[in-house]
JSON list of C-alpha atoms in Angstrom, two decimals:
[
{"chain": "A", "resi": 1, "resn": "MET", "atom": "CA", "xyz": [106.17, 98.43, 98.06]},
{"chain": "A", "resi": 2, "resn": "ALA", "atom": "CA", "xyz": [105.76, 101.15, 95.42]},
{"chain": "A", "resi": 3, "resn": "LYS", "atom": "CA", "xyz": [109.24, 100.45, 94.06]},
{"chain": "A", "resi": 4, "resn": "GLU", "atom": "CA", "xyz": [108.64, 96.70, 93.72]},
{"chain": "A", "resi": 5, "resn": "MET", "atom": "CA", "xyz": [105.24, 97.17, 92.06]},
{"chain": "A", "resi": 6, "resn": "ALA", "atom": "CA", "xyz": [106.63, 99.83, 89.73]},
{"chain": "A", "resi": 7, "resn": "ASN", "atom": "CA", "xyz": [109.24, 97.33, 88.55]},
{"chain": "A", "resi": 8, "resn": "TYR", "atom": "CA", "xyz": [106.59, 94.64, 88.05]},
{"chain": "A", "resi": 9, "resn": "LEU", "atom": "CA", "xyz": [103.73, 96.76, 86.68]},
{"chain": "A", "resi": 10, "resn": "PRO", "atom": "CA", "xyz": [104.53, 99.45, 84.07]},
{"chain": "A", "resi": 11, "resn": "GLY", "atom": "CA", "xyz": [103.22, 102.96, 84.71]},
{"chain": "A", "resi": 12, "resn": "VAL", "atom": "CA", "xyz": [102.70, 102.50, 88.45]},
{"chain": "A", "resi": 13, "resn": "ASP", "atom": "CA", "xyz": [103.89, 105.26, 90.79]},
{"chain": "A", "resi": 14, "resn": "ALA", "atom": "CA", "xyz": [103.55, 105.98, 94.51]},
{"chain": "A", "resi": 15, "resn": "SER", "atom": "CA", "xyz": [100.27, 107.86, 94.14]},
{"chain": "A", "resi": 16, "resn": "LYS", "atom": "CA", "xyz": [98.61, 104.91, 92.39]},
{"chain": "A", "resi": 17, "resn": "ILE", "atom": "CA", "xyz": [99.89, 102.55, 95.08]},
{"chain": "A", "resi": 18, "resn": "MET", "atom": "CA", "xyz": [98.41, 104.76, 97.80]},
{"chain": "A", "resi": 19, "resn": "ILE", "atom": "CA", "xyz": [95.08, 104.90, 95.95]},
{"chain": "A", "resi": 20, "resn": "LEU", "atom": "CA", "xyz": [95.19, 101.10, 95.69]},
{"chain": "A", "resi": 21, "resn": "MET", "atom": "CA", "xyz": [95.75, 100.88, 99.44]},
{"chain": "A", "resi": 22, "resn": "SER", "atom": "CA", "xyz": [92.89, 103.30, 100.12]},
{"chain": "A", "resi": 23, "resn": "PHE", "atom": "CA", "xyz": [90.49, 101.16, 98.07]},
{"chain": "A", "resi": 24, "resn": "TYR", "atom": "CA", "xyz": [90.46, 98.73, 101.00]},
{"chain": "A", "resi": 25, "resn": "SER", "atom": "CA", "xyz": [89.18, 101.43, 103.34]},
{"chain": "A", "resi": 26, "resn": "LEU", "atom": "CA", "xyz": [86.93, 103.49, 101.05]},
{"chain": "A", "resi": 27, "resn": "PRO", "atom": "CA", "xyz": [83.89, 101.15, 100.99]},
{"chain": "A", "resi": 28, "resn": "ASN", "atom": "CA", "xyz": [84.16, 100.62, 104.73]},
{"chain": "A", "resi": 29, "resn": "ILE", "atom": "CA", "xyz": [83.50, 104.27, 105.46]},
{"chain": "A", "resi": 30, "resn": "VAL", "atom": "CA", "xyz": [79.86, 103.25, 104.95]},
{"chain": "A", "resi": 31, "resn": "PHE", "atom": "CA", "xyz": [79.78, 99.46, 104.72]},
{"chain": "A", "resi": 32, "resn": "ALA", "atom": "CA", "xyz": [81.46, 98.75, 108.07]},
{"chain": "A", "resi": 33, "resn": "PHE", "atom": "CA", "xyz": [78.49, 100.39, 109.78]},
{"chain": "A", "resi": 34, "resn": "ILE", "atom": "CA", "xyz": [76.06, 98.48, 107.53]},
{"chain": "A", "resi": 35, "resn": "GLY", "atom": "CA", "xyz": [78.00, 95.27, 108.18]},
{"chain": "A", "resi": 36, "resn": "GLY", "atom": "CA", "xyz": [77.67, 95.73, 111.93]},
{"chain": "A", "resi": 37, "resn": "PHE", "atom": "CA", "xyz": [73.92, 96.25, 111.55]},
{"chain": "A", "resi": 38, "resn": "VAL", "atom": "CA", "xyz": [73.65, 93.16, 109.31]},
{"chain": "A", "resi": 39, "resn": "ILE", "atom": "CA", "xyz": [75.52, 91.06, 111.87]},
{"chain": "A", "resi": 40, "resn": "ASN", "atom": "CA", "xyz": [73.15, 92.18, 114.62]},
{"chain": "A", "resi": 41, "resn": "GLY", "atom": "CA", "xyz": [69.85, 92.01, 112.79]},
{"chain": "A", "resi": 42, "resn": "VAL", "atom": "CA", "xyz": [70.17, 89.68, 109.79]},
{"chain": "A", "resi": 43, "resn": "LEU", "atom": "CA", "xyz": [73.00, 87.14, 109.63]},
{"chain": "A", "resi": 44, "resn": "GLY", "atom": "CA", "xyz": [74.09, 86.76, 113.21]},
{"chain": "A", "resi": 45, "resn": "LEU", "atom": "CA", "xyz": [77.67, 86.09, 114.31]},
{"chain": "A", "resi": 46, "resn": "LYS", "atom": "CA", "xyz": [78.10, 82.58, 112.88]},
{"chain": "A", "resi": 47, "resn": "ASN", "atom": "CA", "xyz": [76.60, 83.18, 109.43]},
{"chain": "A", "resi": 48, "resn": "GLY", "atom": "CA", "xyz": [78.20, 86.62, 109.28]},
{"chain": "A", "resi": 49, "resn": "ALA", "atom": "CA", "xyz": [81.66, 85.18, 109.93]},
{"chain": "A", "resi": 50, "resn": "ILE", "atom": "CA", "xyz": [81.21, 82.55, 107.19]},
{"chain": "A", "resi": 51, "resn": "THR", "atom": "CA", "xyz": [79.85, 85.07, 104.67]},
{"chain": "A", "resi": 52, "resn": "PHE", "atom": "CA", "xyz": [82.60, 87.63, 105.21]},
{"chain": "A", "resi": 53, "resn": "ALA", "atom": "CA", "xyz": [85.33, 84.97, 105.24]},
{"chain": "A", "resi": 54, "resn": "ILE", "atom": "CA", "xyz": [84.18, 83.85, 101.79]},
{"chain": "A", "resi": 55, "resn": "THR", "atom": "CA", "xyz": [84.22, 87.51, 100.66]},
{"chain": "A", "resi": 56, "resn": "VAL", "atom": "CA", "xyz": [87.84, 87.86, 101.83]},
{"chain": "A", "resi": 57, "resn": "PHE", "atom": "CA", "xyz": [88.81, 84.69, 99.95]},
{"chain": "A", "resi": 58, "resn": "VAL", "atom": "CA", "xyz": [87.17, 85.96, 96.75]},
{"chain": "A", "resi": 59, "resn": "GLY", "atom": "CA", "xyz": [88.93, 89.32, 97.09]},
{"chain": "A", "resi": 60, "resn": "TYR", "atom": "CA", "xyz": [92.34, 87.68, 97.58]},
{"chain": "A", "resi": 61, "resn": "THR", "atom": "CA", "xyz": [91.78, 85.39, 94.61]},
{"chain": "A", "resi": 62, "resn": "ILE", "atom": "CA", "xyz": [90.91, 88.30, 92.31]},
{"chain": "A", "resi": 63, "resn": "GLU", "atom": "CA", "xyz": [93.94, 90.24, 93.53]},
{"chain": "A", "resi": 64, "resn": "ILE", "atom": "CA", "xyz": [96.26, 87.33, 92.72]},
{"chain": "A", "resi": 65, "resn": "ILE", "atom": "CA", "xyz": [94.75, 87.12, 89.24]},
{"chain": "A", "resi": 66, "resn": "GLY", "atom": "CA", "xyz": [95.22, 90.88, 88.81]},
{"chain": "A", "resi": 67, "resn": "VAL", "atom": "CA", "xyz": [98.88, 90.72, 89.84]},
{"chain": "A", "resi": 68, "resn": "PHE", "atom": "CA", "xyz": [99.78, 87.80, 87.58]},
{"chain": "A", "resi": 69, "resn": "SER", "atom": "CA", "xyz": [97.87, 89.27, 84.62]},
{"chain": "A", "resi": 70, "resn": "ASN", "atom": "CA", "xyz": [99.30, 92.79, 85.13]},
{"chain": "A", "resi": 71, "resn": "GLN", "atom": "CA", "xyz": [95.81, 94.31, 85.33]},
{"chain": "A", "resi": 72, "resn": "PHE", "atom": "CA", "xyz": [95.84, 97.19, 87.80]},
{"chain": "A", "resi": 73, "resn": "GLY", "atom": "CA", "xyz": [92.10, 97.80, 87.40]},
{"chain": "A", "resi": 74, "resn": "LEU", "atom": "CA", "xyz": [91.40, 94.25, 88.54]},
{"chain": "A", "resi": 75, "resn": "MET", "atom": "CA", "xyz": [93.56, 94.88, 91.59]},
{"chain": "A", "resi": 76, "resn": "TYR", "atom": "CA", "xyz": [91.44, 97.94, 92.43]},
{"chain": "A", "resi": 77, "resn": "MET", "atom": "CA", "xyz": [88.30, 95.79, 92.32]},
{"chain": "A", "resi": 78, "resn": "SER", "atom": "CA", "xyz": [89.92, 93.06, 94.43]},
{"chain": "A", "resi": 79, "resn": "ARG", "atom": "CA", "xyz": [90.86, 95.57, 97.13]},
{"chain": "A", "resi": 80, "resn": "LEU", "atom": "CA", "xyz": [87.24, 96.75, 97.26]},
{"chain": "A", "resi": 81, "resn": "ILE", "atom": "CA", "xyz": [85.92, 93.21, 97.68]},
{"chain": "A", "resi": 82, "resn": "PHE", "atom": "CA", "xyz": [88.65, 92.28, 100.15]},
{"chain": "A", "resi": 83, "resn": "GLY", "atom": "CA", "xyz": [87.90, 95.41, 102.17]},
{"chain": "A", "resi": 84, "resn": "LEU", "atom": "CA", "xyz": [84.19, 94.64, 102.32]},
{"chain": "A", "resi": 85, "resn": "GLY", "atom": "CA", "xyz": [84.90, 91.24, 103.83]},
{"chain": "A", "resi": 86, "resn": "GLY", "atom": "CA", "xyz": [88.02, 92.02, 105.87]},
{"chain": "A", "resi": 87, "resn": "GLU", "atom": "CA", "xyz": [86.63, 94.82, 108.02]},
{"chain": "A", "resi": 88, "resn": "SER", "atom": "CA", "xyz": [83.27, 93.12, 108.51]},
{"chain": "A", "resi": 89, "resn": "ILE", "atom": "CA", "xyz": [84.84, 89.86, 109.65]},
{"chain": "A", "resi": 90, "resn": "GLN", "atom": "CA", "xyz": [86.90, 91.86, 112.13]},
{"chain": "A", "resi": 91, "resn": "ILE", "atom": "CA", "xyz": [83.70, 93.39, 113.47]},
{"chain": "A", "resi": 92, "resn": "THR", "atom": "CA", "xyz": [82.22, 89.89, 113.75]},
{"chain": "A", "resi": 93, "resn": "ALA", "atom": "CA", "xyz": [85.26, 88.63, 115.68]},
{"chain": "A", "resi": 94, "resn": "ASN", "atom": "CA", "xyz": [85.26, 91.61, 118.05]},
{"chain": "A", "resi": 95, "resn": "ALA", "atom": "CA", "xyz": [81.52, 91.29, 118.67]},
{"chain": "A", "resi": 96, "resn": "TYR", "atom": "CA", "xyz": [81.94, 87.58, 119.42]},
{"chain": "A", "resi": 97, "resn": "ILE", "atom": "CA", "xyz": [84.79, 88.22, 121.85]},
{"chain": "A", "resi": 98, "resn": "ILE", "atom": "CA", "xyz": [82.88, 90.95, 123.67]},
{"chain": "A", "resi": 99, "resn": "LYS", "atom": "CA", "xyz": [79.72, 88.86, 123.94]},
{"chain": "A", "resi": 100, "resn": "SER", "atom": "CA", "xyz": [81.54, 85.69, 124.95]},
{"chain": "A", "resi": 101, "resn": "TYR", "atom": "CA", "xyz": [84.13, 87.14, 127.31]},
{"chain": "A", "resi": 102, "resn": "TYR", "atom": "CA", "xyz": [82.42, 90.21, 128.66]},
{"chain": "A", "resi": 103, "resn": "PHE", "atom": "CA", "xyz": [85.18, 91.29, 131.04]},
{"chain": "A", "resi": 104, "resn": "GLN", "atom": "CA", "xyz": [82.89, 92.39, 133.88]},
{"chain": "A", "resi": 105, "resn": "HIS", "atom": "CA", "xyz": [81.66, 88.82, 134.06]},
{"chain": "A", "resi": 106, "resn": "LYS", "atom": "CA", "xyz": [85.03, 87.23, 133.27]},
{"chain": "A", "resi": 107, "resn": "TYR", "atom": "CA", "xyz": [86.84, 89.00, 136.12]},
{"chain": "A", "resi": 108, "resn": "ASP", "atom": "CA", "xyz": [83.76, 89.58, 138.26]},
{"chain": "A", "resi": 109, "resn": "TYR", "atom": "CA", "xyz": [84.28, 93.36, 138.09]},
{"chain": "A", "resi": 110, "resn": "THR", "atom": "CA", "xyz": [81.58, 95.91, 138.75]},
{"chain": "A", "resi": 111, "resn": "ASP", "atom": "CA", "xyz": [80.89, 98.46, 136.00]},
{"chain": "A", "resi": 112, "resn": "ILE", "atom": "CA", "xyz": [82.68, 101.17, 138.00]},
{"chain": "A", "resi": 113, "resn": "LYS", "atom": "CA", "xyz": [85.79, 99.05, 138.65]},
{"chain": "A", "resi": 114, "resn": "ALA", "atom": "CA", "xyz": [85.96, 97.97, 135.00]},
{"chain": "A", "resi": 115, "resn": "GLY", "atom": "CA", "xyz": [85.67, 101.62, 133.96]},
{"chain": "A", "resi": 116, "resn": "VAL", "atom": "CA", "xyz": [88.52, 102.58, 136.28]},
{"chain": "A", "resi": 117, "resn": "VAL", "atom": "CA", "xyz": [90.74, 99.84, 134.84]},
{"chain": "A", "resi": 118, "resn": "THR", "atom": "CA", "xyz": [89.91, 100.91, 131.28]},
{"chain": "A", "resi": 119, "resn": "GLY", "atom": "CA", "xyz": [90.49, 104.60, 131.98]},
{"chain": "A", "resi": 120, "resn": "THR", "atom": "CA", "xyz": [93.81, 104.16, 133.78]},
{"chain": "A", "resi": 121, "resn": "VAL", "atom": "CA", "xyz": [95.79, 104.36, 130.54]},
{"chain": "A", "resi": 122, "resn": "PHE", "atom": "CA", "xyz": [94.33, 107.81, 129.78]},
{"chain": "A", "resi": 123, "resn": "ILE", "atom": "CA", "xyz": [95.05, 109.05, 133.31]},
{"chain": "A", "resi": 124, "resn": "ILE", "atom": "CA", "xyz": [98.66, 107.94, 132.94]},
{"chain": "A", "resi": 125, "resn": "ALA", "atom": "CA", "xyz": [98.89, 109.57, 129.49]},
{"chain": "A", "resi": 126, "resn": "SER", "atom": "CA", "xyz": [97.65, 112.93, 130.83]},
{"chain": "A", "resi": 127, "resn": "VAL", "atom": "CA", "xyz": [100.44, 112.92, 133.44]},
{"chain": "A", "resi": 128, "resn": "VAL", "atom": "CA", "xyz": [103.26, 111.43, 131.38]},
{"chain": "A", "resi": 129, "resn": "SER", "atom": "CA", "xyz": [102.73, 113.41, 128.13]},
{"chain": "A", "resi": 130, "resn": "PRO", "atom": "CA", "xyz": [104.00, 116.78, 129.50]},
{"chain": "A", "resi": 131, "resn": "ILE", "atom": "CA", "xyz": [106.99, 115.00, 131.06]},
{"chain": "A", "resi": 132, "resn": "ILE", "atom": "CA", "xyz": [107.89, 113.35, 127.75]},
{"chain": "A", "resi": 133, "resn": "GLY", "atom": "CA", "xyz": [107.51, 116.70, 125.98]},
{"chain": "A", "resi": 134, "resn": "PHE", "atom": "CA", "xyz": [109.97, 118.27, 128.43]},
{"chain": "A", "resi": 135, "resn": "LEU", "atom": "CA", "xyz": [112.46, 115.41, 127.97]},
{"chain": "A", "resi": 136, "resn": "VAL", "atom": "CA", "xyz": [112.26, 115.75, 124.18]},
{"chain": "A", "resi": 137, "resn": "ASP", "atom": "CA", "xyz": [113.09, 119.46, 124.49]},
{"chain": "A", "resi": 138, "resn": "VAL", "atom": "CA", "xyz": [116.01, 118.79, 126.84]},
{"chain": "A", "resi": 139, "resn": "PHE", "atom": "CA", "xyz": [117.61, 115.74, 125.23]},
{"chain": "A", "resi": 140, "resn": "SER", "atom": "CA", "xyz": [116.35, 116.08, 121.63]},
{"chain": "A", "resi": 141, "resn": "CYS", "atom": "CA", "xyz": [116.56, 112.73, 119.72]},
{"chain": "A", "resi": 142, "resn": "SER", "atom": "CA", "xyz": [112.95, 113.19, 118.60]},
{"chain": "A", "resi": 143, "resn": "ILE", "atom": "CA", "xyz": [113.09, 110.29, 116.14]},
{"chain": "A", "resi": 144, "resn": "TYR", "atom": "CA", "xyz": [113.84, 107.81, 118.94]},
{"chain": "A", "resi": 145, "resn": "TRP", "atom": "CA", "xyz": [111.00, 109.14, 121.04]},
{"chain": "A", "resi": 146, "resn": "MET", "atom": "CA", "xyz": [108.72, 108.78, 118.03]},
{"chain": "A", "resi": 147, "resn": "GLN", "atom": "CA", "xyz": [109.82, 105.17, 117.51]},
{"chain": "A", "resi": 148, "resn": "SER", "atom": "CA", "xyz": [109.17, 104.32, 121.15]},
{"chain": "A", "resi": 149, "resn": "GLY", "atom": "CA", "xyz": [105.78, 106.02, 120.94]},
{"chain": "A", "resi": 150, "resn": "LEU", "atom": "CA", "xyz": [104.71, 103.81, 118.04]},
{"chain": "A", "resi": 151, "resn": "HIS", "atom": "CA", "xyz": [104.60, 100.84, 120.40]},
{"chain": "A", "resi": 152, "resn": "SER", "atom": "CA", "xyz": [101.85, 102.54, 122.38]},
{"chain": "A", "resi": 153, "resn": "VAL", "atom": "CA", "xyz": [99.54, 102.39, 119.34]},
{"chain": "A", "resi": 154, "resn": "GLY", "atom": "CA", "xyz": [98.86, 98.76, 120.24]},
{"chain": "A", "resi": 155, "resn": "ALA", "atom": "CA", "xyz": [97.56, 99.93, 123.61]},
{"chain": "A", "resi": 156, "resn": "VAL", "atom": "CA", "xyz": [94.94, 102.08, 121.87]},
{"chain": "A", "resi": 157, "resn": "TRP", "atom": "CA", "xyz": [93.20, 99.01, 120.45]},
{"chain": "A", "resi": 158, "resn": "CYS", "atom": "CA", "xyz": [93.45, 97.22, 123.79]},
{"chain": "A", "resi": 159, "resn": "THR", "atom": "CA", "xyz": [91.47, 100.03, 125.40]},
{"chain": "A", "resi": 160, "resn": "SER", "atom": "CA", "xyz": [89.18, 101.41, 122.69]},
{"chain": "A", "resi": 161, "resn": "TRP", "atom": "CA", "xyz": [87.37, 98.17, 121.80]},
{"chain": "A", "resi": 162, "resn": "PRO", "atom": "CA", "xyz": [86.53, 97.24, 125.43]},
{"chain": "A", "resi": 163, "resn": "MET", "atom": "CA", "xyz": [85.07, 100.72, 125.86]},
{"chain": "A", "resi": 164, "resn": "VAL", "atom": "CA", "xyz": [82.40, 99.83, 123.29]},
{"chain": "A", "resi": 165, "resn": "ALA", "atom": "CA", "xyz": [81.29, 97.02, 125.58]},
{"chain": "A", "resi": 166, "resn": "LEU", "atom": "CA", "xyz": [81.03, 99.47, 128.47]},
{"chain": "A", "resi": 167, "resn": "ILE", "atom": "CA", "xyz": [78.96, 102.06, 126.64]},
{"chain": "A", "resi": 168, "resn": "VAL", "atom": "CA", "xyz": [76.69, 100.05, 124.32]},
{"chain": "A", "resi": 169, "resn": "LYS", "atom": "CA", "xyz": [74.08, 97.43, 125.14]},
{"chain": "A", "resi": 170, "resn": "ARG", "atom": "CA", "xyz": [75.14, 93.91, 124.21]},
{"chain": "A", "resi": 171, "resn": "GLU", "atom": "CA", "xyz": [72.45, 93.49, 121.54]},
{"chain": "A", "resi": 172, "resn": "HIS", "atom": "CA", "xyz": [73.81, 96.56, 119.70]},
{"chain": "A", "resi": 173, "resn": "ILE", "atom": "CA", "xyz": [77.53, 95.77, 119.92]},
{"chain": "A", "resi": 174, "resn": "GLY", "atom": "CA", "xyz": [77.85, 94.75, 116.26]},
{"chain": "A", "resi": 175, "resn": "THR", "atom": "CA", "xyz": [76.36, 98.03, 115.05]},
{"chain": "A", "resi": 176, "resn": "ALA", "atom": "CA", "xyz": [78.55, 100.06, 117.43]},
{"chain": "A", "resi": 177, "resn": "LEU", "atom": "CA", "xyz": [81.71, 98.27, 116.31]},
{"chain": "A", "resi": 178, "resn": "GLY", "atom": "CA", "xyz": [80.70, 98.81, 112.69]},
{"chain": "A", "resi": 179, "resn": "LEU", "atom": "CA", "xyz": [80.32, 102.55, 113.26]},
{"chain": "A", "resi": 180, "resn": "THR", "atom": "CA", "xyz": [83.72, 102.67, 114.98]},
{"chain": "A", "resi": 181, "resn": "GLN", "atom": "CA", "xyz": [85.28, 100.81, 112.07]},
{"chain": "A", "resi": 182, "resn": "SER", "atom": "CA", "xyz": [83.64, 103.19, 109.57]},
{"chain": "A", "resi": 183, "resn": "ILE", "atom": "CA", "xyz": [85.23, 106.22, 111.24]},
{"chain": "A", "resi": 184, "resn": "GLN", "atom": "CA", "xyz": [88.60, 104.44, 111.32]},
{"chain": "A", "resi": 185, "resn": "ASN", "atom": "CA", "xyz": [88.42, 103.65, 107.60]},
{"chain": "A", "resi": 186, "resn": "LEU", "atom": "CA", "xyz": [87.48, 107.23, 106.79]},
{"chain": "A", "resi": 187, "resn": "GLY", "atom": "CA", "xyz": [90.79, 108.29, 108.29]},
{"chain": "A", "resi": 188, "resn": "LEU", "atom": "CA", "xyz": [92.77, 105.48, 106.67]},
{"chain": "A", "resi": 189, "resn": "SER", "atom": "CA", "xyz": [91.44, 106.07, 103.16]},
{"chain": "A", "resi": 190, "resn": "THR", "atom": "CA", "xyz": [92.03, 109.82, 103.40]},
{"chain": "A", "resi": 191, "resn": "ILE", "atom": "CA", "xyz": [95.58, 109.42, 104.74]},
{"chain": "A", "resi": 192, "resn": "PHE", "atom": "CA", "xyz": [96.61, 106.93, 102.04]},
{"chain": "A", "resi": 193, "resn": "ILE", "atom": "CA", "xyz": [95.46, 109.25, 99.24]},
{"chain": "A", "resi": 194, "resn": "LEU", "atom": "CA", "xyz": [97.09, 112.26, 100.94]},
{"chain": "A", "resi": 195, "resn": "VAL", "atom": "CA", "xyz": [100.41, 110.44, 101.38]},
{"chain": "A", "resi": 196, "resn": "GLY", "atom": "CA", "xyz": [100.40, 109.40, 97.72]},
{"chain": "A", "resi": 197, "resn": "TYR", "atom": "CA", "xyz": [99.69, 112.97, 96.60]},
{"chain": "A", "resi": 198, "resn": "ILE", "atom": "CA", "xyz": [102.38, 114.44, 98.86]},
{"chain": "A", "resi": 199, "resn": "SER", "atom": "CA", "xyz": [105.02, 111.92, 97.79]},
{"chain": "A", "resi": 200, "resn": "LYS", "atom": "CA", "xyz": [104.27, 112.55, 94.12]},
{"chain": "A", "resi": 201, "resn": "THR", "atom": "CA", "xyz": [104.25, 116.35, 94.56]},
{"chain": "A", "resi": 202, "resn": "CYS", "atom": "CA", "xyz": [107.49, 116.32, 96.55]},
{"chain": "A", "resi": 203, "resn": "LEU", "atom": "CA", "xyz": [109.15, 114.16, 93.90]},
{"chain": "A", "resi": 204, "resn": "ILE", "atom": "CA", "xyz": [108.11, 116.60, 91.15]},
{"chain": "A", "resi": 205, "resn": "CYS", "atom": "CA", "xyz": [109.42, 119.55, 93.20]},
{"chain": "A", "resi": 206, "resn": "LEU", "atom": "CA", "xyz": [112.69, 117.74, 93.87]},
{"chain": "A", "resi": 207, "resn": "LEU", "atom": "CA", "xyz": [113.16, 116.96, 90.18]},
{"chain": "A", "resi": 208, "resn": "SER", "atom": "CA", "xyz": [112.37, 120.59, 89.28]},
{"chain": "A", "resi": 209, "resn": "ILE", "atom": "CA", "xyz": [114.93, 121.91, 91.77]},
{"chain": "A", "resi": 210, "resn": "THR", "atom": "CA", "xyz": [117.53, 119.44, 90.52]},
{"chain": "A", "resi": 211, "resn": "SER", "atom": "CA", "xyz": [116.95, 120.40, 86.89]},
{"chain": "A", "resi": 212, "resn": "ILE", "atom": "CA", "xyz": [117.20, 124.13, 87.71]},
{"chain": "A", "resi": 213, "resn": "GLY", "atom": "CA", "xyz": [120.47, 123.49, 89.54]},
{"chain": "A", "resi": 214, "resn": "ASN", "atom": "CA", "xyz": [121.85, 121.57, 86.56]},
{"chain": "A", "resi": 215, "resn": "GLU", "atom": "CA", "xyz": [120.84, 124.38, 84.18]},
{"chain": "A", "resi": 216, "resn": "LYS", "atom": "CA", "xyz": [122.66, 126.96, 86.34]},
{"chain": "A", "resi": 217, "resn": "ARG", "atom": "CA", "xyz": [125.82, 124.86, 86.33]},
{"chain": "A", "resi": 218, "resn": "ILE", "atom": "CA", "xyz": [125.67, 124.56, 82.53]},
{"chain": "A", "resi": 219, "resn": "ILE", "atom": "CA", "xyz": [125.23, 128.34, 82.13]},
{"chain": "A", "resi": 220, "resn": "GLU", "atom": "CA", "xyz": [128.15, 129.01, 84.47]}
]
């Protein structure tokens, strides 16, 4: 993505792209929690979904204008607006699903049985993880194990969101989901900026090493 945008927008490097990506998550470190509270206490699910959907549309529209007009600052603003709506509408959707299809009622499970089903994945992980570590040491091929492990990320969301419904009272689900989303966005925004800084620093180091090598060859 950085390469394509650098060709289209002058003066854009990987670090700026990563900062642009982090602008989606930065406001949601705080606003996702506020959005969850607003959904619970002010707007409700229906009005909240409509409001945040409009916010997403406005953010997308501004981003398109920023791309076609080659204004990177406008793209920063669009990512902020899009992030405000995008994460909050996700909270709204999750809150609606939990309230409408509360899985204890859906499958007629008791709280204990539902907790056992939810926790099974972590029990399996505690047993399987040492085995996988041993296999990696024996057979190597770490990159393939890493690729296979990426598929399990999807299982995290399948288990983490239902756990909110187990722990929190139904009238506070929106606020709880908002807090969860805030913590997630804190990690995302930090990682994006860190990746951009590392990629830029590594590129500078690589260019420095290459130039030193060329100078040595010339001297020789």
